[in-house]
Short mmCIF file of C-alpha atoms in Angstrom, two decimals:
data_model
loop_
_atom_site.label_atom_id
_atom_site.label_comp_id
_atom_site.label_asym_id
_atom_site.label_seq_id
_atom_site.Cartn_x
_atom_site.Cartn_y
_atom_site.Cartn_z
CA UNK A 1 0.00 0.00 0.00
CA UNK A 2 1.36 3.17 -0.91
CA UNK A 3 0.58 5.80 2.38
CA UNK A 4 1.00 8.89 0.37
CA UNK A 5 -1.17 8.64 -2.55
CA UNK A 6 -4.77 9.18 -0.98
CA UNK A 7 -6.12 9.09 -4.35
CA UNK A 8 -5.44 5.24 -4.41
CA UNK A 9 -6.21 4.34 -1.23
CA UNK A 10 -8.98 4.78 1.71
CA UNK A 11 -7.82 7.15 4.49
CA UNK A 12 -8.52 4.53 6.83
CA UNK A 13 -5.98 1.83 5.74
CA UNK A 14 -3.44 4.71 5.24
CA UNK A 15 -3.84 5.96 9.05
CA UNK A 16 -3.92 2.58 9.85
CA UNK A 17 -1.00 1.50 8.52
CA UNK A 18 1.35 4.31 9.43
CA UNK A 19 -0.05 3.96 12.92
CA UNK A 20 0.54 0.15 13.08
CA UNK A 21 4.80 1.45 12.05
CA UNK A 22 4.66 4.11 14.78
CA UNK A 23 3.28 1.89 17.18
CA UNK A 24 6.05 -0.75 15.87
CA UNK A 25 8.77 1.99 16.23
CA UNK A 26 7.68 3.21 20.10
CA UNK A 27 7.21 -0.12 21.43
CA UNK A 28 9.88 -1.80 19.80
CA UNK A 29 12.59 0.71 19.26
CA UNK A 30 13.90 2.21 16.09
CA UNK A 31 17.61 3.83 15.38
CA UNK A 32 16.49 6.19 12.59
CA UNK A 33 13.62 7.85 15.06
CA UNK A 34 14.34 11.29 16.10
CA UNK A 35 12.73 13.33 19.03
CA UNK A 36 11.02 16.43 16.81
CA UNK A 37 7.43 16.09 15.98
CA UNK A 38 6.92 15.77 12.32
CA UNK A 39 3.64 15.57 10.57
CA UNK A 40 3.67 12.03 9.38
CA UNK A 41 3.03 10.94 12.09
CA UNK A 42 -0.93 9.72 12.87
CA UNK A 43 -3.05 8.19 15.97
CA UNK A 44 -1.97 4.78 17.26
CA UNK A 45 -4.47 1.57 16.11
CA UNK A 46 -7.37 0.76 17.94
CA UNK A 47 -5.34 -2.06 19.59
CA UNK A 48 -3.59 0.35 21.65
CA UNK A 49 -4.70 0.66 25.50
CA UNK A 50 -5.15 3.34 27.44
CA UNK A 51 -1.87 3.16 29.41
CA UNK A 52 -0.24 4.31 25.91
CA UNK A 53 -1.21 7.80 26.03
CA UNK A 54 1.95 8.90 25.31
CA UNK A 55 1.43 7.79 21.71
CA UNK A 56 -1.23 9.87 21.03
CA UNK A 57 -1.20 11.42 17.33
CA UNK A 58 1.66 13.59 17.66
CA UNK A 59 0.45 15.87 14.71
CA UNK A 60 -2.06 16.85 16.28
CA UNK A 61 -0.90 16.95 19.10
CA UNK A 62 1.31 19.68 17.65
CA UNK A 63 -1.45 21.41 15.98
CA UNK A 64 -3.26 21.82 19.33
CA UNK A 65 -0.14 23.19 20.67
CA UNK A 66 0.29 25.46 18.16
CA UNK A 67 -3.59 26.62 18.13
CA UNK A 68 -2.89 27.38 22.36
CA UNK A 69 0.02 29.72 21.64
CA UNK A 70 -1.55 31.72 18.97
CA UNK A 71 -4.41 32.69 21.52
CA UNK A 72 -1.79 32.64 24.04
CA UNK A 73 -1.70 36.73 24.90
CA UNK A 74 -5.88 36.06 25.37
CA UNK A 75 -6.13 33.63 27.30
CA UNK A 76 -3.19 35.05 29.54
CA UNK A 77 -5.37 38.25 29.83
CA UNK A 78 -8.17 36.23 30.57
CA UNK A 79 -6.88 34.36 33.23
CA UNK A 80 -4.79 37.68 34.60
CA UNK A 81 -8.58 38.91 35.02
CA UNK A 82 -9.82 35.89 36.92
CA UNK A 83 -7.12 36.15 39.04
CA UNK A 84 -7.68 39.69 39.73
CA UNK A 85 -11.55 38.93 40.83
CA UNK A 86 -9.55 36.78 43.14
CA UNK A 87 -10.39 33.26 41.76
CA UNK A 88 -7.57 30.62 42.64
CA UNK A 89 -5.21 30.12 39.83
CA UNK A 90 -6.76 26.82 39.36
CA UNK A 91 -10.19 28.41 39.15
CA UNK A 92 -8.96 31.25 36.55
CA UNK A 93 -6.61 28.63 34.50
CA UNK A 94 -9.87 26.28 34.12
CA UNK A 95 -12.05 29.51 33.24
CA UNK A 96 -9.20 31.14 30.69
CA UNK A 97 -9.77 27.61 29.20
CA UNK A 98 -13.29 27.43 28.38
CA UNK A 99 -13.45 31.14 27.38
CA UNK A 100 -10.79 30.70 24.81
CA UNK A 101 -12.16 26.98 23.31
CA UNK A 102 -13.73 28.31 20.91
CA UNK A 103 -10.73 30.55 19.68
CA UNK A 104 -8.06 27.62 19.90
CA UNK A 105 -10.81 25.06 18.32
CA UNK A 106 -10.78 27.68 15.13
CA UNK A 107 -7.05 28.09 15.04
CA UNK A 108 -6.52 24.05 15.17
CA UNK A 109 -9.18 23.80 11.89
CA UNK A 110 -7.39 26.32 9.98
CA UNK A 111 -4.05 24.60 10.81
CA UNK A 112 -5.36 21.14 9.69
CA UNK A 113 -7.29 22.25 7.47
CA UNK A 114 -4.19 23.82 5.57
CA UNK A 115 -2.56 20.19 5.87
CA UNK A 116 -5.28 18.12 4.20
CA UNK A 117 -5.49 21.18 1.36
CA UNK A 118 -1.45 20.84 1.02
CA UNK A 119 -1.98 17.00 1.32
CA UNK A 120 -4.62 16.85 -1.19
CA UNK A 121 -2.84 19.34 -3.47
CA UNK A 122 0.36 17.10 -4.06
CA UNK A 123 -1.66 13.78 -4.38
CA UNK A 124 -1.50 14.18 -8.15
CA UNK A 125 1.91 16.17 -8.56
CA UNK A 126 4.71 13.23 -10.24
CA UNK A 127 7.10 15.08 -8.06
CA UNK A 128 5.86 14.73 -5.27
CA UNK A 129 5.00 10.95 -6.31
CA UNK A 130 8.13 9.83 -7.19
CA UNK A 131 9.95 11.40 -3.75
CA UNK A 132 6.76 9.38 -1.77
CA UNK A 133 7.64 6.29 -3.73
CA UNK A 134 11.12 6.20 -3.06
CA UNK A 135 10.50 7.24 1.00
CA UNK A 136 8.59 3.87 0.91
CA UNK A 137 10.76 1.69 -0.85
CA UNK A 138 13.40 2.91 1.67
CA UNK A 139 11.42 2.13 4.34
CA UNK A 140 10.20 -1.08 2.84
CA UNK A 141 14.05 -1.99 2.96
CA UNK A 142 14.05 -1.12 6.93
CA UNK A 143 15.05 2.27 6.90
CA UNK A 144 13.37 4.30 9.56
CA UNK A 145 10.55 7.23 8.16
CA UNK A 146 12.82 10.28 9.31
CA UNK A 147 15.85 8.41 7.22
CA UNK A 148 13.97 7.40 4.17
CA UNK A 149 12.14 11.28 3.97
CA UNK A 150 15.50 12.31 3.76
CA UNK A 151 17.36 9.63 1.54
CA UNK A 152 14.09 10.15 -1.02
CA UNK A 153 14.82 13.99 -0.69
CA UNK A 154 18.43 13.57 -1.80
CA UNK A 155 17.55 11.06 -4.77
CA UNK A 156 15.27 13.68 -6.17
CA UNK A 157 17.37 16.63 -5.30
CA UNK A 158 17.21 17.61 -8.71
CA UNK A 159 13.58 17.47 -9.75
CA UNK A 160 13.11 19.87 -6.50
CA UNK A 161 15.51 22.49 -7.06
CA UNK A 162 13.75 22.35 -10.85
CA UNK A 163 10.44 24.16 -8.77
CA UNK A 164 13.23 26.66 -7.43
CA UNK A 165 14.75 27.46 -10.68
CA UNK A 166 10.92 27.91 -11.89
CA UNK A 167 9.27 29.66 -9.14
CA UNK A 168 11.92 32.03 -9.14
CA UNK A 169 11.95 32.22 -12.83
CA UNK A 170 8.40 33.24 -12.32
CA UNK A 171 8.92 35.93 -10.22
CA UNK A 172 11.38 37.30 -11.99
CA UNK A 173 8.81 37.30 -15.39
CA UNK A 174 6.45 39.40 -12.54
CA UNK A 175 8.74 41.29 -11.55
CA UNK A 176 9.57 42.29 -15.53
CA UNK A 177 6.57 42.77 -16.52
CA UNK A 178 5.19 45.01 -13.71
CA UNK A 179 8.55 47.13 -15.02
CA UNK A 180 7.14 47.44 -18.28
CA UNK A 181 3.84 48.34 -17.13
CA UNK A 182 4.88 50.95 -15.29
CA UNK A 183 7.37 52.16 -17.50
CA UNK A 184 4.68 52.23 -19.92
CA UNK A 185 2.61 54.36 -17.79
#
């Protein structure tokens, strides 16, 4: 099963397989794992008990965080307030929390939202097909996820650096042609 073209497969077997390797690599070790949260990462199988909290999906897990700190400053002035009308700092942390749900909830669907758009965007790119194709034959062959991302990166160094040359390229036909405009002017 190939994890990175959606179009081929059912979400469900895709989550479901990653989660059955992370599971793999947490319980039973893995050299190639690294500490930072990536997002390929997804939610352990239903298999997994409740005493493995620890392995909950780490994407989102790091989507939630980053929702909190972008309503950080309110909820800090919230909770400054609280603790002002003298409620204990357990009180005003609690209350902070349930006045800023709603803001963190919206900050967490625009940041996943923006991943499945991205995600769903490069599910027909060849690029982006052939680099996903060689990250799992490399971990077919053992190679651990972080590893194979970058061994697949390095194979198709230059069909990447192709989108630099023509991105910039394209800015720099912008760039001309607003010259001309407004030399025209």
């Amino acid at each position: 099963m190939n994890f990175w073209l959606g179009n081929k497969h059912s979400i469900i077997e895709q989550c479901d397989r990653d989660a059955m390797m992370r599971h793999k690599r947490l319980k039973h070790g893995d050299s190639d794992q690294e500490e930072d949260i990536d997002m390929s990462d997804v939610s352990p199988t239903q298999s997994d008990t409740d005493s493995d909290a620890e392995e909950e999906n780490i994407v989102f897990r790091q989507m939630a965080h980053k929702a909190r700190k972008h309503i950080a400053g309110e909820w800090q002035k919230r909770y400054e307030k609280y603790l002002n009308q003298n409620m204990s700092e357990k009180k005003a942390s609690k209350k902070a929390d349930e006045k800023t749900k709603g803001e963190t909830y919206q900050q967490f669907r625009k940041l996943y939202e923006r991943f499945l758009y991205d995600q769903y965007q490069l599910q027909e790119d060849t690029t982006h097909e052939k680099v996903t194709d060689a990250i799992n034959e490399f971990v077919s062959d053992n190679h651990g996820l972080k590893k194979s991302i970058k061994m697949a990166l390095r194979k198709h160094k230059y069909l990447l650096e192709s989108y630099l040359d023509k991105y910039d390229n394209d800015e720099d036909e912008e760039e001309d042609e607003e010259e001309e405009e407004e030399e025209e002017d």
